[in-house]
Amino acid sequence: MLDTSTVILLGRLADASALPDQPVITAVTLAELSVGPLVASDEHERAARQAHLQQAEADFDPLPFDAAAARSFGQVAASLRRAGRKPAARAYDAMIAATAIANGLPIHTCNPADLDGIEGLIVVPVPHPDV
């Protein structure tokens, strides 16, 4: 499963070998991407964010945040609290993680630190193109 950061950076990744053979995303990622154009500060940025959203909608059939993911979310939120992190601050990440756990999938991410402290989640770091 790709997290939102990885979906946004897909066109800039230098090494696709860190990505899964059959990438999937969650409906939560589409929700997160849909916020982007609405909060963009200028027309150029709004257009770029809208293009990311439309490309993701065209390329992926997202996994839903369903009852199994909702149950996994409790585990994710509890493990974040145990790690001293606030689940509300990373709500999208926590919901994406819960969907991955519920579906038995690892998360491929350019921002692995965002997922620190989540028990039962397999995180596959993807090299960030700006680092």
Coordinates of N, CA, C and O in Angstrom, one line a residue:
M1 N 0.8 -1.2 0.0 CA 0.0 0.0 0.0 C 0.9 1.2 0.0 O 1.9 1.3 0.7
L2 N 0.5 2.2 -0.8 CA 1.2 3.5 -0.8 C 0.5 4.5 0.1 O -0.7 4.6 0.1
D3 N 1.3 5.2 0.9 CA 0.7 6.3 1.7 C 0.6 7.5 0.8 O 1.1 7.6 -0.3
T4 N 0.0 8.6 1.4 CA -0.3 9.8 0.6 C 1.0 10.4 0.1 O 1.1 10.9 -1.0
S5 N 2.0 10.5 1.0 CA 3.3 11.2 0.6 C 3.9 10.5 -0.7 O 4.4 11.1 -1.6
T6 N 3.8 9.2 -0.7 CA 4.4 8.4 -1.8 C 3.6 8.6 -3.1 O 4.1 8.8 -4.2
V7 N 2.2 8.7 -3.0 CA 1.4 8.9 -4.1 C 1.7 10.3 -4.7 O 1.9 10.4 -5.9
I8 N 1.9 11.3 -3.9 CA 2.2 12.7 -4.3 C 3.6 12.7 -5.0 O 3.7 13.4 -6.0
L9 N 4.5 11.9 -4.6 CA 5.9 11.9 -5.1 C 6.1 10.9 -6.2 O 7.3 10.8 -6.7
L10 N 5.2 10.1 -6.6 CA 5.4 9.0 -7.5 C 6.1 9.4 -8.8 O 7.1 8.7 -9.2
G11 N 5.8 10.5 -9.4 CA 6.4 11.0 -10.6 C 7.9 11.4 -10.4 O 8.6 11.6 -11.4
R12 N 8.3 11.6 -9.2 CA 9.6 12.1 -8.9 C 10.6 11.0 -8.3 O 11.7 11.3 -8.1
L13 N 10.0 9.9 -8.0 CA 10.9 8.8 -7.4 C 11.9 8.3 -8.4 O 11.6 8.0 -9.5
A14 N 13.2 8.2 -7.9 CA 14.3 7.8 -8.7 C 14.3 6.3 -8.8 O 14.8 5.7 -9.8
D15 N 13.9 5.6 -7.8 CA 14.0 4.1 -7.7 C 12.6 3.5 -7.4 O 12.2 3.5 -6.3
A16 N 12.0 2.9 -8.5 CA 10.7 2.3 -8.3 C 10.8 0.9 -7.7 O 9.8 0.3 -7.3
S17 N 12.0 0.4 -7.4 CA 12.1 -0.9 -6.8 C 11.7 -1.0 -5.4 O 11.4 -2.0 -4.9
A18 N 11.6 0.2 -4.8 CA 11.1 0.2 -3.4 C 9.6 0.2 -3.3 O 9.0 0.1 -2.2
L19 N 8.9 0.2 -4.5 CA 7.4 0.2 -4.5 C 6.9 -1.2 -4.7 O 7.6 -2.1 -5.2
P20 N 5.7 -1.5 -4.2 CA 5.1 -2.8 -4.4 C 4.8 -3.1 -5.9 O 4.6 -2.2 -6.7
D21 N 4.8 -4.4 -6.2 CA 4.5 -4.8 -7.6 C 3.1 -4.4 -8.0 O 2.9 -4.0 -9.2
Q22 N 2.2 -4.5 -7.1 CA 0.8 -4.1 -7.4 C 0.4 -3.1 -6.3 O -0.2 -3.4 -5.3
P23 N 0.7 -1.8 -6.6 CA 0.4 -0.8 -5.6 C -1.1 -0.5 -5.4 O -1.9 -0.6 -6.4
V24 N -1.5 -0.3 -4.2 CA -2.9 0.1 -3.9 C -2.8 1.3 -2.9 O -1.8 1.6 -2.3
I25 N -3.9 2.0 -2.9 CA -4.1 3.1 -1.9 C -5.4 2.9 -1.2 O -6.2 2.0 -1.5
T26 N -5.6 3.8 -0.2 CA -6.8 3.7 0.6 C -7.8 4.9 0.2 O -7.3 5.9 -0.4
A27 N -9.0 4.8 0.5 CA -10.0 5.9 0.3 C -9.5 7.1 1.2 O -9.8 8.2 0.8
V28 N -8.8 6.8 2.3 CA -8.4 7.9 3.1 C -7.3 8.7 2.4 O -7.3 9.9 2.5
T29 N -6.5 8.1 1.6 CA -5.5 8.8 0.8 C -6.3 9.7 -0.2 O -5.9 10.9 -0.4
L30 N -7.3 9.2 -0.8 CA -8.1 10.1 -1.7 C -8.7 11.2 -1.0 O -8.8 12.4 -1.5
A31 N -9.2 11.0 0.2 CA -9.7 12.1 1.0 C -8.7 13.1 1.3 O -8.9 14.3 1.2
E32 N -7.5 12.6 1.7 CA -6.4 13.6 2.0 C -6.0 14.4 0.8 O -5.8 15.6 0.9
L33 N -5.9 13.7 -0.3 CA -5.6 14.4 -1.6 C -6.7 15.4 -2.0 O -6.4 16.4 -2.6
S34 N -7.9 15.1 -1.7 CA -9.0 16.0 -2.1 C -9.0 17.3 -1.3 O -9.6 18.3 -1.8
V35 N -8.3 17.4 -0.2 CA -8.2 18.6 0.6 C -7.3 19.6 -0.1 O -7.5 20.8 -0.1
G36 N -6.2 19.0 -0.7 CA -5.2 19.8 -1.3 C -5.6 21.0 -2.2 O -5.2 22.1 -1.9
P37 N -6.4 20.7 -3.2 CA -6.8 21.8 -4.1 C -7.6 22.9 -3.4 O -7.6 24.0 -3.7
L38 N -8.4 22.4 -2.4 CA -9.3 23.4 -1.7 C -8.5 24.4 -0.8 O -9.1 25.4 -0.5
V39 N -7.3 24.0 -0.3 CA -6.6 24.8 0.6 C -5.3 25.4 -0.1 O -4.5 26.1 0.6
A40 N -5.1 25.2 -1.4 CA -4.0 25.8 -2.1 C -4.0 27.3 -2.0 O -5.0 27.9 -2.1
S41 N -2.8 27.9 -1.9 CA -2.7 29.3 -1.8 C -2.7 30.1 -3.1 O -2.9 31.3 -3.1
D42 N -2.5 29.4 -4.2 CA -2.5 30.0 -5.5 C -3.0 29.1 -6.6 O -3.1 27.9 -6.4
E43 N -3.3 29.6 -7.8 CA -3.9 28.9 -8.9 C -3.0 27.8 -9.4 O -3.4 26.7 -9.7
H44 N -1.7 28.1 -9.5 CA -0.7 27.1 -9.9 C -0.7 25.9 -9.0 O -0.7 24.7 -9.5
E45 N -0.6 26.1 -7.7 CA -0.6 25.0 -6.7 C -1.9 24.3 -6.7 O -1.9 23.1 -6.6
R46 N -3.0 25.0 -6.8 CA -4.3 24.4 -6.9 C -4.4 23.4 -8.1 O -4.9 22.3 -7.9
A47 N -3.9 23.9 -9.2 CA -4.0 23.0 -10.4 C -3.1 21.8 -10.3 O -3.5 20.7 -10.7
A48 N -1.9 21.9 -9.7 CA -1.0 20.8 -9.5 C -1.6 19.8 -8.5 O -1.6 18.6 -8.7
R49 N -2.2 20.3 -7.4 CA -2.9 19.4 -6.5 C -4.1 18.7 -7.1 O -4.3 17.5 -6.8
Q50 N -4.9 19.4 -7.9 CA -6.0 18.8 -8.5 C -5.6 17.7 -9.5 O -6.2 16.7 -9.6
A51 N -4.4 17.9 -10.2 CA -3.9 16.9 -11.1 C -3.5 15.7 -10.3 O -3.7 14.6 -10.8
H52 N -2.9 15.8 -9.2 CA -2.5 14.7 -8.3 C -3.7 13.9 -7.9 O -3.7 12.6 -8.0
L53 N -4.8 14.6 -7.5 CA -6.0 13.9 -7.1 C -6.6 13.2 -8.3 O -7.0 12.0 -8.2
Q54 N -6.7 13.8 -9.4 CA -7.3 13.2 -10.6 C -6.5 12.0 -11.1 O -7.1 11.0 -11.5
Q55 N -5.2 12.1 -11.0 CA -4.3 11.0 -11.4 C -4.5 9.8 -10.5 O -4.6 8.6 -10.9
A56 N -4.6 10.0 -9.2 CA -4.8 9.0 -8.2 C -6.2 8.3 -8.4 O -6.3 7.1 -8.4
E57 N -7.2 9.1 -8.7 CA -8.5 8.6 -9.0 C -8.5 7.7 -10.2 O -9.2 6.7 -10.2
A58 N -7.7 8.1 -11.2 CA -7.7 7.3 -12.5 C -6.9 6.0 -12.3 O -7.2 5.0 -12.9
D59 N -5.8 6.1 -11.5 CA -4.8 5.0 -11.4 C -5.2 3.9 -10.4 O -4.7 2.8 -10.5
F60 N -6.0 4.2 -9.4 CA -6.2 3.3 -8.3 C -7.7 3.1 -8.0 O -8.5 4.0 -8.2
D61 N -8.0 1.9 -7.6 CA -9.3 1.6 -7.0 C -9.0 1.4 -5.5 O -8.5 0.4 -5.1
P62 N -9.3 2.5 -4.7 CA -8.9 2.5 -3.4 C -9.6 1.5 -2.5 O -10.7 1.1 -2.6
L63 N -8.8 1.0 -1.5 CA -9.4 0.1 -0.4 C -10.2 1.0 0.5 O -9.8 2.1 0.9
P64 N -11.3 0.6 0.9 CA -12.2 1.4 1.8 C -11.7 1.4 3.2 O -11.0 0.5 3.7
F65 N -12.1 2.4 4.0 CA -11.9 2.4 5.4 C -13.2 1.7 5.9 O -14.2 2.4 6.1
D66 N -13.2 0.4 6.1 CA -14.3 -0.4 6.4 C -14.3 -0.8 7.9 O -13.5 -0.3 8.7
A67 N -15.2 -1.7 8.3 CA -15.4 -2.1 9.7 C -14.1 -2.7 10.2 O -13.7 -2.5 11.3
A68 N -13.4 -3.5 9.3 CA -12.1 -4.1 9.8 C -11.1 -3.1 10.0 O -10.3 -3.1 11.0
A69 N -11.0 -2.0 9.2 CA -10.1 -0.9 9.4 C -10.4 -0.1 10.6 O -9.6 0.3 11.4
A70 N -11.7 0.0 10.9 CA -12.2 0.8 12.1 C -11.7 0.0 13.3 O -11.2 0.7 14.3
R71 N -11.8 -1.3 13.3 CA -11.3 -2.1 14.5 C -9.8 -1.9 14.6 O -9.3 -1.8 15.7
S72 N -9.1 -2.0 13.5 CA -7.7 -1.8 13.5 C -7.2 -0.4 14.0 O -6.2 -0.3 14.6
F73 N -8.1 0.5 13.7 CA -7.8 1.9 14.1 C -7.6 2.0 15.6 O -6.8 2.7 16.1
G74 N -8.4 1.3 16.4 CA -8.3 1.3 17.8 C -6.9 0.8 18.3 O -6.3 1.4 19.1
Q75 N -6.4 -0.2 17.6 CA -5.1 -0.7 17.9 C -4.0 0.3 17.6 O -3.1 0.6 18.3
V76 N -4.2 1.0 16.4 CA -3.2 2.0 16.0 C -3.2 3.2 16.9 O -2.2 3.6 17.4
A77 N -4.4 3.7 17.3 CA -4.5 4.8 18.2 C -3.9 4.5 19.6 O -3.1 5.3 20.2
A78 N -4.1 3.2 20.1 CA -3.6 2.8 21.3 C -2.1 2.7 21.3 O -1.4 3.2 22.2
S79 N -1.5 2.2 20.2 CA -0.1 2.1 20.1 C 0.6 3.4 20.0 O 1.7 3.6 20.5
L80 N -0.1 4.4 19.3 CA 0.5 5.7 19.2 C 0.5 6.4 20.6 O 1.5 7.0 20.9
R81 N -0.5 6.2 21.3 CA -0.6 6.8 22.7 C 0.5 6.2 23.5 O 1.2 6.9 24.3
R82 N 0.7 4.8 23.4 CA 1.8 4.2 24.2 C 3.1 4.7 23.8 O 4.0 4.8 24.7
A83 N 3.3 5.1 22.6 CA 4.6 5.7 22.1 C 4.7 7.1 22.4 O 5.7 7.8 22.0
G84 N 3.7 7.7 23.1 CA 3.8 9.1 23.5 C 3.4 10.1 22.3 O 3.7 11.3 22.4
R85 N 2.7 9.6 21.3 CA 2.2 10.4 20.2 C 0.7 10.6 20.3 O 0.0 9.7 20.8
K86 N 0.3 11.6 19.7 CA -1.2 11.9 19.7 C -1.8 11.4 18.4 O -1.5 12.0 17.4
P87 N -2.7 10.5 18.5 CA -3.3 9.9 17.3 C -4.1 11.0 16.5 O -4.1 11.0 15.3
A88 N -4.7 12.0 17.2 CA -5.5 13.0 16.4 C -4.6 13.8 15.5 O -5.0 14.2 14.5
A89 N -3.3 14.0 15.9 CA -2.4 14.8 15.2 C -2.0 14.2 13.8 O -1.7 14.8 12.9
R90 N -2.1 12.8 13.8 CA -1.8 12.1 12.6 C -3.0 11.2 12.2 O -2.8 10.1 11.8
A91 N -4.2 11.8 12.2 CA -5.4 11.1 12.0 C -5.4 10.4 10.6 O -5.7 9.2 10.5
Y92 N -5.0 11.1 9.5 CA -5.0 10.4 8.2 C -4.0 9.3 8.2 O -4.3 8.2 7.7
D93 N -2.8 9.5 8.7 CA -1.8 8.4 8.8 C -2.3 7.2 9.6 O -2.1 6.1 9.2
A94 N -2.9 7.5 10.7 CA -3.4 6.4 11.5 C -4.5 5.6 10.8 O -4.6 4.4 10.9
M95 N -5.4 6.3 10.1 CA -6.4 5.6 9.3 C -5.9 4.8 8.2 O -6.3 3.7 7.9
I96 N -4.9 5.4 7.5 CA -4.2 4.6 6.4 C -3.5 3.4 7.0 O -3.6 2.3 6.5
A97 N -2.8 3.6 8.1 CA -2.1 2.5 8.8 C -3.1 1.4 9.2 O -2.9 0.2 9.0
A98 N -4.3 1.8 9.8 CA -5.3 0.8 10.2 C -5.8 0.0 9.0 O -6.0 -1.2 9.1
T99 N -6.0 0.7 7.8 CA -6.4 0.0 6.6 C -5.4 -1.0 6.2 O -5.7 -2.1 5.8
A100 N -4.1 -0.6 6.2 CA -3.0 -1.5 5.9 C -3.0 -2.8 6.8 O -2.9 -3.9 6.3
I101 N -3.1 -2.5 8.1 CA -3.1 -3.7 9.0 C -4.3 -4.6 8.8 O -4.2 -5.8 8.7
A102 N -5.5 -4.0 8.6 CA -6.7 -4.8 8.4 C -6.6 -5.6 7.1 O -7.2 -6.7 7.0
N103 N -5.9 -5.1 6.1 CA -5.7 -5.9 4.9 C -4.4 -6.7 4.8 O -4.1 -7.3 3.7
G104 N -3.7 -6.7 5.9 CA -2.4 -7.4 5.9 C -1.4 -6.9 4.9 O -0.6 -7.7 4.3
L105 N -1.3 -5.6 4.7 CA -0.4 -5.0 3.7 C 0.7 -4.1 4.4 O 0.3 -3.4 5.4
P106 N 1.9 -4.1 3.9 CA 2.8 -3.1 4.4 C 2.5 -1.8 3.8 O 1.9 -1.7 2.7
I107 N 3.0 -0.7 4.4 CA 2.9 0.6 3.9 C 4.3 1.0 3.3 O 5.3 1.0 4.0
H108 N 4.2 1.5 2.1 CA 5.4 2.0 1.4 C 5.3 3.5 1.5 O 4.4 4.1 1.0
T109 N 6.3 4.2 2.2 CA 6.2 5.6 2.5 C 7.5 6.3 2.3 O 8.6 5.8 2.6
C110 N 7.4 7.6 1.9 CA 8.6 8.4 1.8 C 8.8 9.1 3.2 O 9.9 9.8 3.3
N111 N 7.9 9.0 4.1 CA 8.0 9.6 5.4 C 7.8 8.5 6.5 O 6.8 8.6 7.2
P112 N 8.7 7.6 6.7 CA 8.5 6.5 7.6 C 8.4 7.0 9.1 O 7.7 6.4 9.9
A113 N 9.0 8.1 9.4 CA 8.8 8.7 10.8 C 7.4 9.0 11.2 O 7.0 8.9 12.3
D114 N 6.6 9.3 10.2 CA 5.1 9.6 10.4 C 4.4 8.3 11.0 O 3.4 8.5 11.6
L115 N 5.0 7.2 10.8 CA 4.3 5.9 11.2 C 5.0 5.2 12.4 O 4.7 4.1 12.8
D116 N 6.0 5.9 13.0 CA 6.7 5.4 14.1 C 5.8 5.1 15.3 O 4.8 5.8 15.5
G117 N 6.0 4.0 15.9 CA 5.2 3.6 17.1 C 4.0 2.9 16.9 O 3.2 2.6 17.8
I118 N 3.7 2.5 15.6 CA 2.4 1.8 15.3 C 2.7 0.3 15.3 O 3.4 -0.2 14.4
E119 N 2.3 -0.4 16.3 CA 2.5 -1.8 16.5 C 1.8 -2.6 15.4 O 0.6 -2.3 15.1
G120 N 2.4 -3.6 14.9 CA 1.8 -4.5 13.9 C 1.8 -4.0 12.5 O 1.3 -4.6 11.6
L121 N 2.4 -2.8 12.3 CA 2.5 -2.2 10.9 C 3.8 -2.5 10.3 O 4.9 -2.2 11.0
I122 N 3.9 -3.0 9.1 CA 5.1 -3.1 8.4 C 5.3 -1.9 7.5 O 4.5 -1.6 6.7
V123 N 6.4 -1.2 7.8 CA 6.7 0.0 7.1 C 7.9 -0.2 6.1 O 9.0 -0.7 6.6
V124 N 7.7 0.1 4.9 CA 8.8 0.0 3.9 C 9.2 1.4 3.4 O 8.4 2.1 2.8
P125 N 10.4 1.8 3.8 CA 10.8 3.2 3.5 C 11.1 3.3 2.0 O 11.7 2.4 1.4
V126 N 10.6 4.4 1.4 CA 10.8 4.7 0.0 C 11.7 5.9 0.0 O 11.4 6.9 0.6
P127 N 12.9 5.9 -0.7 CA 13.8 7.0 -0.7 C 13.0 8.3 -1.2 O 12.5 8.3 -2.3
H128 N 13.1 9.3 -0.4 CA 12.5 10.6 -0.7 C 13.3 11.3 -1.8 O 14.5 11.4 -1.7
P129 N 12.7 11.8 -2.9 CA 13.5 12.4 -3.9 C 14.3 13.7 -3.6 O 15.2 14.0 -4.2
D130 N 13.9 14.3 -2.5 CA 14.6 15.6 -2.1 C 15.6 15.3 -1.0 O 16.2 16.3 -0.6
V131 N 15.9 14.1 -0.7 CA 16.9 13.8 0.4 C 18.2 13.2 -0.3 O 18.1 12.5 -1.2

